[in-house]
PDB file of C-alpha atoms in Angstrom:
ATOM      1  CA  MET A1109      66.800  60.121  68.853  1.00  0.00           C
ATOM      2  CA  PHE A1110      67.260  58.466  72.213  1.00  0.00           C
ATOM      3  CA  GLY A1111      68.851  61.544  73.832  1.00  0.00           C
ATOM      4  CA  TYR A1112      65.851  62.004  76.098  1.00  0.00           C
ATOM      5  CA  LEU A1113      66.752  58.732  77.825  1.00  0.00           C
ATOM      6  CA  LEU A1114      70.154  59.996  78.952  1.00  0.00           C
ATOM      7  CA  PRO A1115      70.481  61.519  82.436  1.00  0.00           C
ATOM      8  CA  GLN A1116      71.108  65.259  82.451  1.00  0.00           C
ATOM      9  CA  VAL A1117      74.573  66.162  83.763  1.00  0.00           C
ATOM     10  CA  ASN A1118      75.163  69.601  85.246  1.00  0.00           C
ATOM     11  CA  GLN A1119      77.976  71.515  83.601  1.00  0.00           C
ATOM     12  CA  ILE A1120      80.987  72.019  85.840  1.00  0.00           C
ATOM     13  CA  MET A1121      81.425  75.665  86.825  1.00  0.00           C
ATOM     14  CA  ARG A1122      85.006  76.843  86.500  1.00  0.00           C
ATOM     15  CA  PHE A1123      86.437  79.681  88.589  1.00  0.00           C
ATOM     16  CA  SER A1124      89.136  82.106  87.470  1.00  0.00           C
ATOM     17  CA  ILE A1125      90.775  83.838  90.439  1.00  0.00           C
ATOM     18  CA  ILE A1126      93.225  86.680  89.889  1.00  0.00           C
ATOM     19  CA  THR A1127      95.755  87.846  92.473  1.00  0.00           C
ATOM     20  CA  PRO A1128      97.483  91.149  91.670  1.00  0.00           C
ATOM     21  CA  ASN A1129     100.669  91.667  93.650  1.00  0.00           C
ATOM     22  CA  PHE A1130     103.348  94.271  94.103  1.00  0.00           C
ATOM     23  CA  ASN A1131     105.719  93.929  97.037  1.00  0.00           C
ATOM     24  CA  GLY A1132     103.143  91.946  99.001  1.00  0.00           C
ATOM     25  CA  ALA A1133     105.493  89.240 100.267  1.00  0.00           C
ATOM     26  CA  ALA A1134     104.371  89.644 103.882  1.00  0.00           C
ATOM     27  CA  TYR A1135     101.010  87.951 103.263  1.00  0.00           C
ATOM     28  CA  LEU A1136     101.312  86.516  99.757  1.00  0.00           C
ATOM     29  CA  SER A1137     101.809  82.892 100.839  1.00  0.00           C
ATOM     30  CA  GLN A1138      98.674  83.023 103.005  1.00  0.00           C
ATOM     31  CA  THR A1139      96.667  84.382 100.102  1.00  0.00           C
ATOM     32  CA  ILE A1140      97.942  81.771  97.652  1.00  0.00           C
ATOM     33  CA  ASP A1141      97.345  78.899 100.080  1.00  0.00           C
ATOM     34  CA  SER A1142      93.774  80.053 100.721  1.00  0.00           C
ATOM     35  CA  VAL A1143      93.044  80.076  96.976  1.00  0.00           C
ATOM     36  CA  LEU A1144      94.697  76.752  96.179  1.00  0.00           C
ATOM     37  CA  ALA A1145      92.757  75.090  99.010  1.00  0.00           C
ATOM     38  CA  GLN A1146      89.564  75.768  97.033  1.00  0.00           C
ATOM     39  CA  ARG A1147      90.612  73.131  94.477  1.00  0.00           C
ATOM     40  CA  LYS A1148      89.274  70.462  96.801  1.00  0.00           C
ATOM     41  CA  GLU A1149      85.733  71.452  95.760  1.00  0.00           C
ATOM     42  CA  VAL A1150      85.871  73.424  92.495  1.00  0.00           C
ATOM     43  CA  ASP A1151      87.582  73.588  89.120  1.00  0.00           C
ATOM     44  CA  LEU A1152      90.060  76.437  89.525  1.00  0.00           C
ATOM     45  CA  GLU A1153      92.121  78.590  87.191  1.00  0.00           C
ATOM     46  CA  TYR A1154      94.544  80.689  89.256  1.00  0.00           C
ATOM     47  CA  ILE A1155      96.209  83.727  87.703  1.00  0.00           C
ATOM     48  CA  ILE A1156      99.035  85.694  89.347  1.00  0.00           C
ATOM     49  CA  ILE A1157      99.965  89.153  88.053  1.00  0.00           C
ATOM     50  CA  ASP A1158     103.068  90.662  89.686  1.00  0.00           C
ATOM     51  CA  GLY A1159     104.096  94.228  88.923  1.00  0.00           C
ATOM     52  CA  GLY A1160     107.834  93.589  89.283  1.00  0.00           C
ATOM     53  CA  SER A1161     108.173  93.159  93.044  1.00  0.00           C
ATOM     54  CA  THR A1162     111.508  93.674  94.786  1.00  0.00           C
ATOM     55  CA  ASP A1163     110.637  92.436  98.286  1.00  0.00           C
ATOM     56  CA  GLY A1164     110.890  88.653  97.969  1.00  0.00           C
ATOM     57  CA  SER A1165     107.502  88.145  96.310  1.00  0.00           C
ATOM     58  CA  LEU A1166     109.088  86.595  93.232  1.00  0.00           C
ATOM     59  CA  GLU A1167     110.777  83.921  95.329  1.00  0.00           C
ATOM     60  CA  ILE A1168     107.399  83.038  96.831  1.00  0.00           C
ATOM     61  CA  ILE A1169     105.786  82.980  93.387  1.00  0.00           C
ATOM     62  CA  ASP A1170     108.522  80.684  92.083  1.00  0.00           C
ATOM     63  CA  ARG A1171     107.760  78.159  94.847  1.00  0.00           C
ATOM     64  CA  TYR A1172     104.144  77.941  93.690  1.00  0.00           C
ATOM     65  CA  ARG A1173     104.674  78.462  89.978  1.00  0.00           C
ATOM     66  CA  SER A1174     103.524  74.956  88.984  1.00  0.00           C
ATOM     67  CA  GLU A1175     100.178  75.652  90.699  1.00  0.00           C
ATOM     68  CA  PHE A1176      99.353  78.699  88.591  1.00  0.00           C
ATOM     69  CA  SER A1177      97.455  78.600  85.313  1.00  0.00           C
ATOM     70  CA  HIS A1178      99.083  81.892  84.305  1.00  0.00           C
ATOM     71  CA  CYS A1179     101.863  83.925  85.903  1.00  0.00           C
ATOM     72  CA  ILE A1180     102.853  87.336  84.561  1.00  0.00           C
ATOM     73  CA  VAL A1181     105.708  89.361  86.024  1.00  0.00           C
ATOM     74  CA  GLU A1182     106.022  92.791  84.442  1.00  0.00           C
ATOM     75  CA  SER A1183     105.549  96.418  85.359  1.00  0.00           C
ATOM     76  CA  ASP A1184     101.985  97.719  85.397  1.00  0.00           C
ATOM     77  CA  GLU A1185     100.046 100.880  86.139  1.00  0.00           C
ATOM     78  CA  GLY A1186      98.603  99.691  89.446  1.00  0.00           C
ATOM     79  CA  PRO A1187      96.126  97.098  90.734  1.00  0.00           C
ATOM     80  CA  ALA A1188      93.343  97.920  88.265  1.00  0.00           C
ATOM     81  CA  ASP A1189      95.759  97.475  85.350  1.00  0.00           C
ATOM     82  CA  ALA A1190      97.026  94.186  86.803  1.00  0.00           C
ATOM     83  CA  ILE A1191      93.492  92.871  87.280  1.00  0.00           C
ATOM     84  CA  ASN A1192      92.595  93.865  83.724  1.00  0.00           C
ATOM     85  CA  MET A1193      95.514  91.736  82.521  1.00  0.00           C
ATOM     86  CA  GLY A1194      94.082  88.840  84.486  1.00  0.00           C
ATOM     87  CA  LEU A1195      90.566  89.408  83.170  1.00  0.00           C
ATOM     88  CA  ALA A1196      91.912  89.233  79.626  1.00  0.00           C
ATOM     89  CA  LEU A1197      93.393  85.796  80.397  1.00  0.00           C
ATOM     90  CA  ALA A1198      90.510  84.365  82.415  1.00  0.00           C
ATOM     91  CA  CYS A1199      88.665  81.427  80.847  1.00  0.00           C
ATOM     92  CA  GLY A1200      86.395  80.438  83.728  1.00  0.00           C
ATOM     93  CA  ASP A1201      82.632  80.811  84.020  1.00  0.00           C
ATOM     94  CA  VAL A1202      83.083  82.926  87.157  1.00  0.00           C
ATOM     95  CA  VAL A1203      85.882  85.412  87.771  1.00  0.00           C
ATOM     96  CA  ALA A1204      87.077  87.307  90.832  1.00  0.00           C
ATOM     97  CA  TRP A1205      90.197  88.884  92.222  1.00  0.00           C
ATOM     98  CA  LEU A1206      91.781  88.455  95.631  1.00  0.00           C
ATOM     99  CA  ASN A1207      94.481  90.908  96.644  1.00  0.00           C
ATOM    100  CA  ALA A1208      97.799  89.632  97.931  1.00  0.00           C
ATOM    101  CA  ASP A1209      96.965  90.405 101.561  1.00  0.00           C
ATOM    102  CA  ASP A1210      93.423  88.960 101.684  1.00  0.00           C
ATOM    103  CA  ILE A1211      92.242  85.364 102.129  1.00  0.00           C
ATOM    104  CA  TYR A1212      89.394  83.003 101.263  1.00  0.00           C
ATOM    105  CA  PHE A1213      87.916  80.746 103.914  1.00  0.00           C
ATOM    106  CA  PRO A1214      87.578  76.979 103.267  1.00  0.00           C
ATOM    107  CA  ALA A1215      84.903  75.980 100.713  1.00  0.00           C
ATOM    108  CA  ALA A1216      84.181  79.626  99.843  1.00  0.00           C
ATOM    109  CA  LEU A1217      84.128  79.016  96.097  1.00  0.00           C
ATOM    110  CA  ALA A1218      81.966  75.906  96.441  1.00  0.00           C
ATOM    111  CA  ARG A1219      79.387  77.966  98.309  1.00  0.00           C
ATOM    112  CA  VAL A1220      79.496  80.639  95.588  1.00  0.00           C
ATOM    113  CA  ARG A1221      79.006  77.943  92.947  1.00  0.00           C
ATOM    114  CA  ASP A1222      75.934  76.632  94.757  1.00  0.00           C
ATOM    115  CA  SER A1223      74.455  80.134  94.994  1.00  0.00           C
ATOM    116  CA  PHE A1224      75.009  80.789  91.298  1.00  0.00           C
ATOM    117  CA  ASP A1225      73.393  77.437  90.474  1.00  0.00           C
ATOM    118  CA  VAL A1226      70.135  78.489  92.116  1.00  0.00           C
ATOM    119  CA  SER A1227      70.326  82.042  90.694  1.00  0.00           C
ATOM    120  CA  PRO A1228      71.100  81.537  86.985  1.00  0.00           C
ATOM    121  CA  LYS A1229      70.241  85.139  86.049  1.00  0.00           C
ATOM    122  CA  ALA A1230      72.522  86.743  88.636  1.00  0.00           C
ATOM    123  CA  ALA A1231      75.475  88.651  87.182  1.00  0.00           C
ATOM    124  CA  MET A1232      77.399  88.549  90.440  1.00  0.00           C
ATOM    125  CA  CYS A1233      77.438  86.891  93.822  1.00  0.00           C
ATOM    126  CA  PHE A1234      78.589  88.192  97.199  1.00  0.00           C
ATOM    127  CA  GLY A1235      78.885  87.084 100.793  1.00  0.00           C
ATOM    128  CA  GLY A1236      80.234  88.142 104.144  1.00  0.00           C
ATOM    129  CA  CYS A1237      83.775  89.406 104.587  1.00  0.00           C
ATOM    130  CA  LEU A1238      85.631  89.923 107.848  1.00  0.00           C
ATOM    131  CA  ILE A1239      88.181  92.670 108.430  1.00  0.00           C
ATOM    132  CA  ILE A1240      91.465  91.423 109.887  1.00  0.00           C
ATOM    133  CA  ASP A1241      94.733  93.019 110.965  1.00  0.00           C
ATOM    134  CA  GLU A1242      98.349  92.118 110.246  1.00  0.00           C
ATOM    135  CA  LYS A1243      98.137  89.189 112.664  1.00  0.00           C
ATOM    136  CA  GLY A1244      94.976  87.805 111.089  1.00  0.00           C
ATOM    137  CA  GLU A1245      92.773  88.802 114.027  1.00  0.00           C
ATOM    138  CA  GLU A1246      89.323  90.247 113.374  1.00  0.00           C
ATOM    139  CA  ILE A1247      89.012  93.998 113.847  1.00  0.00           C
ATOM    140  CA  ARG A1248      86.415  96.684 113.117  1.00  0.00           C
ATOM    141  CA  ILE A1249      83.594  94.339 113.953  1.00  0.00           C
ATOM    142  CA  ALA A1250      81.070  97.186 114.219  1.00  0.00           C
ATOM    143  CA  ILE A1251      81.849  98.255 110.637  1.00  0.00           C
ATOM    144  CA  THR A1252      81.335  94.702 109.392  1.00  0.00           C
ATOM    145  CA  ARG A1253      77.998  94.410 111.174  1.00  0.00           C
ATOM    146  CA  PHE A1254      76.916  97.787 109.770  1.00  0.00           C
ATOM    147  CA  LYS A1255      77.618  96.619 106.204  1.00  0.00           C
ATOM    148  CA  GLU A1256      75.736  93.377 106.818  1.00  0.00           C
ATOM    149  CA  LEU A1257      72.572  95.349 107.598  1.00  0.00           C
ATOM    150  CA  PHE A1258      72.317  96.192 103.884  1.00  0.00           C
ATOM    151  CA  TYR A1259      72.734  92.637 102.566  1.00  0.00           C
ATOM    152  CA  PRO A1260      68.975  91.829 102.552  1.00  0.00           C
ATOM    153  CA  LEU A1261      68.301  95.145 100.787  1.00  0.00           C
ATOM    154  CA  SER A1262      70.779  94.590  97.957  1.00  0.00           C
ATOM    155  CA  SER A1263      69.946  96.435  94.740  1.00  0.00           C
ATOM    156  CA  SER A1264      71.473  98.941  92.379  1.00  0.00           C
ATOM    157  CA  PHE A1265      69.654 101.693  94.315  1.00  0.00           C
ATOM    158  CA  THR A1266      71.064 100.554  97.654  1.00  0.00           C
ATOM    159  CA  TYR A1267      74.565 100.196  96.282  1.00  0.00           C
ATOM    160  CA  GLN A1268      74.445 103.732  94.882  1.00  0.00           C
ATOM    161  CA  CYS A1269      73.702 104.909  98.431  1.00  0.00           C
ATOM    162  CA  ILE A1270      76.547 103.050 100.131  1.00  0.00           C
ATOM    163  CA  ASN A1271      79.337 100.656  99.225  1.00  0.00           C
ATOM    164  CA  TYR A1272      78.543  97.808 101.590  1.00  0.00           C
ATOM    165  CA  ILE A1273      80.050  94.849  99.661  1.00  0.00           C
ATOM    166  CA  SER A1274      83.721  93.968 100.177  1.00  0.00           C
ATOM    167  CA  HIS A1275      85.509  92.953  96.973  1.00  0.00           C
ATOM    168  CA  PRO A1276      87.233  89.816  98.424  1.00  0.00           C
ATOM    169  CA  ALA A1277      83.729  88.355  98.747  1.00  0.00           C
ATOM    170  CA  LEU A1278      82.543  89.337  95.256  1.00  0.00           C
ATOM    171  CA  PHE A1279      82.348  87.032  92.233  1.00  0.00           C
ATOM    172  CA  PHE A1280      81.233  87.809  88.685  1.00  0.00           C
ATOM    173  CA  ARG A1281      79.928  85.811  85.761  1.00  0.00           C
ATOM    174  CA  THR A1282      82.528  86.123  83.029  1.00  0.00           C
ATOM    175  CA  GLY A1283      79.869  86.806  80.382  1.00  0.00           C
ATOM    176  CA  ALA A1284      78.676  89.871  82.286  1.00  0.00           C
ATOM    177  CA  VAL A1285      82.237  91.116  82.751  1.00  0.00           C
ATOM    178  CA  LYS A1286      82.870  90.909  79.016  1.00  0.00           C
ATOM    179  CA  LYS A1287      79.784  93.031  78.386  1.00  0.00           C
ATOM    180  CA  VAL A1288      80.730  95.857  80.757  1.00  0.00           C
ATOM    181  CA  GLY A1289      84.421  96.002  79.856  1.00  0.00           C
ATOM    182  CA  PRO A1290      87.572  96.425  81.951  1.00  0.00           C
ATOM    183  CA  LEU A1291      88.193  98.259  85.201  1.00  0.00           C
ATOM    184  CA  ARG A1292      88.807 101.974  84.963  1.00  0.00           C
ATOM    185  CA  GLN A1293      92.456 102.853  85.496  1.00  0.00           C
ATOM    186  CA  ASP A1294      91.980 106.584  86.108  1.00  0.00           C
ATOM    187  CA  MET A1295      90.947 106.039  89.728  1.00  0.00           C
ATOM    188  CA  VAL A1296      93.056 105.424  92.827  1.00  0.00           C
ATOM    189  CA  ALA A1297      90.734 103.532  95.135  1.00  0.00           C
ATOM    190  CA  ALA A1298      87.147 103.338  93.798  1.00  0.00           C
ATOM    191  CA  TRP A1299      87.668 101.487  90.510  1.00  0.00           C
ATOM    192  CA  ASP A1300      86.039  98.367  91.977  1.00  0.00           C
ATOM    193  CA  TYR A1301      82.974 100.320  93.129  1.00  0.00           C
ATOM    194  CA  GLU A1302      82.477 101.827  89.675  1.00  0.00           C
ATOM    195  CA  PHE A1303      82.936  98.418  88.049  1.00  0.00           C
ATOM    196  CA  ILE A1304      80.309  96.834  90.309  1.00  0.00           C
ATOM    197  CA  LEU A1305      77.783  99.558  89.508  1.00  0.00           C
ATOM    198  CA  ARG A1306      78.208  98.712  85.833  1.00  0.00           C
ATOM    199  CA  LEU A1307      77.604  95.035  86.624  1.00  0.00           C
ATOM    200  CA  TRP A1308      74.221  95.813  88.180  1.00  0.00           C
ATOM    201  CA  ASN A1309      72.968  96.658  84.680  1.00  0.00           C
ATOM    202  CA  GLU A1310      73.706  93.089  83.535  1.00  0.00           C
ATOM    203  CA  GLY A1311      71.691  91.307  86.230  1.00  0.00           C
ATOM    204  CA  ASN A1312      71.020  91.129  89.918  1.00  0.00           C
ATOM    205  CA  ALA A1313      73.364  89.969  92.658  1.00  0.00           C
ATOM    206  CA  CYS A1314      72.768  86.758  94.564  1.00  0.00           C
ATOM    207  CA  ARG A1315      73.945  86.383  98.142  1.00  0.00           C
ATOM    208  CA  VAL A1316      75.774  83.584  99.934  1.00  0.00           C
ATOM    209  CA  LYS A1317      74.233  83.446 103.381  1.00  0.00           C
ATOM    210  CA  GLY A1318      75.921  82.117 106.497  1.00  0.00           C
ATOM    211  CA  ALA A1319      79.572  82.262 107.458  1.00  0.00           C
ATOM    212  CA  PRO A1320      81.883  84.789 105.756  1.00  0.00           C
ATOM    213  CA  LEU A1321      83.529  83.835 102.479  1.00  0.00           C
ATOM    214  CA  SER A1322      86.717  85.807 102.950  1.00  0.00           C
ATOM    215  CA  ALA A1323      88.723  88.258 105.014  1.00  0.00           C
ATOM    216  CA  PHE A1324      89.955  91.690 104.043  1.00  0.00           C
ATOM    217  CA  ARG A1325      93.234  92.760 105.638  1.00  0.00           C
ATOM    218  CA  TRP A1326      93.254  96.359 106.862  1.00  0.00           C
ATOM    219  CA  TYR A1327      96.370  98.141 108.056  1.00  0.00           C
ATOM    220  CA  ASP A1328      97.794 101.639 107.810  1.00  0.00           C
ATOM    221  CA  GLN A1329      99.780 100.913 104.636  1.00  0.00           C
ATOM    222  CA  SER A1330      96.944  99.185 102.750  1.00  0.00           C
ATOM    223  CA  ILE A1331      95.133 100.989  99.935  1.00  0.00           C
ATOM    224  CA  SER A1332      92.090 101.573 102.132  1.00  0.00           C
ATOM    225  CA  GLY A1333      94.250 102.555 105.080  1.00  0.00           C
ATOM    226  CA  GLU A1334      96.231 105.193 103.200  1.00  0.00           C
ATOM    227  CA  ASN A1335      93.564 106.520 100.830  1.00  0.00           C
ATOM    228  CA  PHE A1336      90.215 106.360 102.608  1.00  0.00           C
ATOM    229  CA  HIS A1337      89.551 110.099 102.107  1.00  0.00           C
ATOM    230  CA  LEU A1338      90.120 109.763  98.371  1.00  0.00           C
ATOM    231  CA  GLN A1339      88.282 106.442  98.204  1.00  0.00           C
ATOM    232  CA  PHE A1340      85.046 107.882  99.574  1.00  0.00           C
ATOM    233  CA  LYS A1341      85.407 111.010  97.440  1.00  0.00           C
ATOM    234  CA  GLU A1342      85.757 108.889  94.301  1.00  0.00           C
ATOM    235  CA  GLU A1343      82.859 106.637  95.304  1.00  0.00           C
ATOM    236  CA  TYR A1344      80.579 109.634  95.816  1.00  0.00           C
ATOM    237  CA  GLU A1345      81.541 111.081  92.437  1.00  0.00           C
ATOM    238  CA  VAL A1346      80.827 107.730  90.769  1.00  0.00           C
ATOM    239  CA  ALA A1347      77.412 107.472  92.438  1.00  0.00           C
ATOM    240  CA  ARG A1348      76.623 111.031  91.358  1.00  0.00           C
ATOM    241  CA  ASP A1349      77.647 110.289  87.774  1.00  0.00           C
ATOM    242  CA  TYR A1350      75.341 107.263  87.695  1.00  0.00           C
ATOM    243  CA  ALA A1351      72.326 108.675  89.518  1.00  0.00           C
ATOM    244  CA  GLY A1352      72.654 112.440  89.096  1.00  0.00           C
ATOM    245  CA  PHE A1353      71.456 114.633  91.945  1.00  0.00           C
ATOM    246  CA  SER A1354      68.981 112.120  93.341  1.00  0.00           C
ATOM    247  CA  LEU A1355      67.871 110.617  96.635  1.00  0.00           C
ATOM    248  CA  GLN A1356      70.554 107.941  96.530  1.00  0.00           C
ATOM    249  CA  THR A1357      73.251 110.507  95.769  1.00  0.00           C
ATOM    250  CA  GLY A1358      72.117 112.634  98.691  1.00  0.00           C
ATOM    251  CA  LEU A1359      72.194 109.624 100.991  1.00  0.00           C
ATOM    252  CA  HIS A1360      75.629 108.688  99.678  1.00  0.00           C
ATOM    253  CA  PHE A1361      76.857 112.204 100.465  1.00  0.00           C
ATOM    254  CA  LEU A1362      75.711 111.871 104.080  1.00  0.00           C
ATOM    255  CA  VAL A1363      77.153 108.374 104.403  1.00  0.00           C
ATOM    256  CA  ARG A1364      80.459 109.489 102.906  1.00  0.00           C
ATOM    257  CA  TRP A1365      81.111 112.221 105.427  1.00  0.00           C
ATOM    258  CA  SER A1366      79.858 110.146 108.348  1.00  0.00           C
ATOM    259  CA  ILE A1367      82.268 107.322 107.532  1.00  0.00           C
ATOM    260  CA  VAL A1368      85.177 109.673 106.794  1.00  0.00           C
ATOM    261  CA  GLY A1369      84.584 111.317 110.162  1.00  0.00           C
ATOM    262  CA  ILE A1370      84.616 107.967 111.961  1.00  0.00           C
ATOM    263  CA  TYR A1371      87.722 106.745 110.096  1.00  0.00           C
ATOM    264  CA  SER A1372      89.531 110.040 110.770  1.00  0.00           C
ATOM    265  CA  ALA A1373      88.759 109.779 114.479  1.00  0.00           C
ATOM    266  CA  MET A1374      89.989 106.178 114.544  1.00  0.00           C
ATOM    267  CA  SER A1375      93.178 107.204 112.738  1.00  0.00           C
ATOM    268  CA  LEU A1376      93.784 109.977 115.261  1.00  0.00           C
ATOM    269  CA  VAL A1377      93.329 107.573 118.166  1.00  0.00           C
ATOM    270  CA  ARG A1378      95.799 105.131 116.608  1.00  0.00           C
ATOM    271  CA  SER A1379      98.408 107.824 115.986  1.00  0.00           C
ATOM    272  CA  ARG A1380      98.146 109.076 119.563  1.00  0.00           C
ATOM    273  CA  SER A1381      98.418 105.558 120.953  1.00  0.00           C
ATOM    274  CA  ARG A1382     101.750 105.133 119.114  1.00  0.00           C
ATOM    275  CA  GLN A1383     103.244 108.303 120.571  1.00  0.00           C
ATOM    276  CA  PRO A1384     105.765 107.757 123.409  1.00  0.00           C
TER     277      PRO A1384
END
C-alpha cells in the first residue's frame, strides 16, 4: 500500500551481441576487444558462434573463453545460420551481431541504450558506421556520406528504395526479433536487408546521432567485396517482393545499377593498380 512512496528505478537494459566467425583470425581479436570494452557502461551477454575455423581462430577464442556467455564451435551453413544460432540463445533486451572483422567504438552500446530509452516504441536503433580497410584506416568516405544523407529520412519507404544502414551499427529489440522470426538462409548477401525490412513492420527505427557507433571492414575477400553484384541483385528482388512494382522499387532499380557501376569501376581501378 505504500508502493507509491518508493522511488522508481529504471530497468537495466541488457545487450546480447553475437559474433559469427569462420576463419576470421586476422581481425577477430580486435572485434572481441571492441565488444568486451562495452561492459564498462552496459550489461552485456556476448555470444561467439564459430563454424569450425582452421586458421587459428579457435586459439584466439580459447584465450577469451571465460569472457563469453556462450561459445559454440560447430559447422554451419554460413553467417545467417550462425547468427540464427546466436539469436536462439540471446536473452538480452537488445540484440545485434558484429562480424569478426568489424568493430564497435567506445561507449557505442551505452549510446544505443540511451536512444532506446527515449524511443520506447522503436523496434530497432541505428547510427553511423565508417568503412575501414585491412589496416583500420577509413576508406570510401564519399559512400559513407552518401548513406548519411538518408538518415533523417528513415522510414520503411526510404529503406525499400536504398539500403543505407550498415549492419554493424544496427540494434534490435529482442521482442521484435522474436515476432519476425530468424534470418533467411537462402540468400548469399542480402539476408540482413530482408530481415530489416521485416523489422520495420514491428515499429520505427530510432537514430543515434553524433559520432559513428562502429566500423565496417571492407576488403576484396569480404562478403561485400566478393559478392557486391549478387548483393544488390538480391536486395532489389527483396524490395520488389515487399513493394511490388512501385515507386520505391523503381528507385531501387536505378540506385542498384548506379552503385554496381561505381563499385565495378572502383574494382577495375584496383585491379589495374596491382598489375606490374
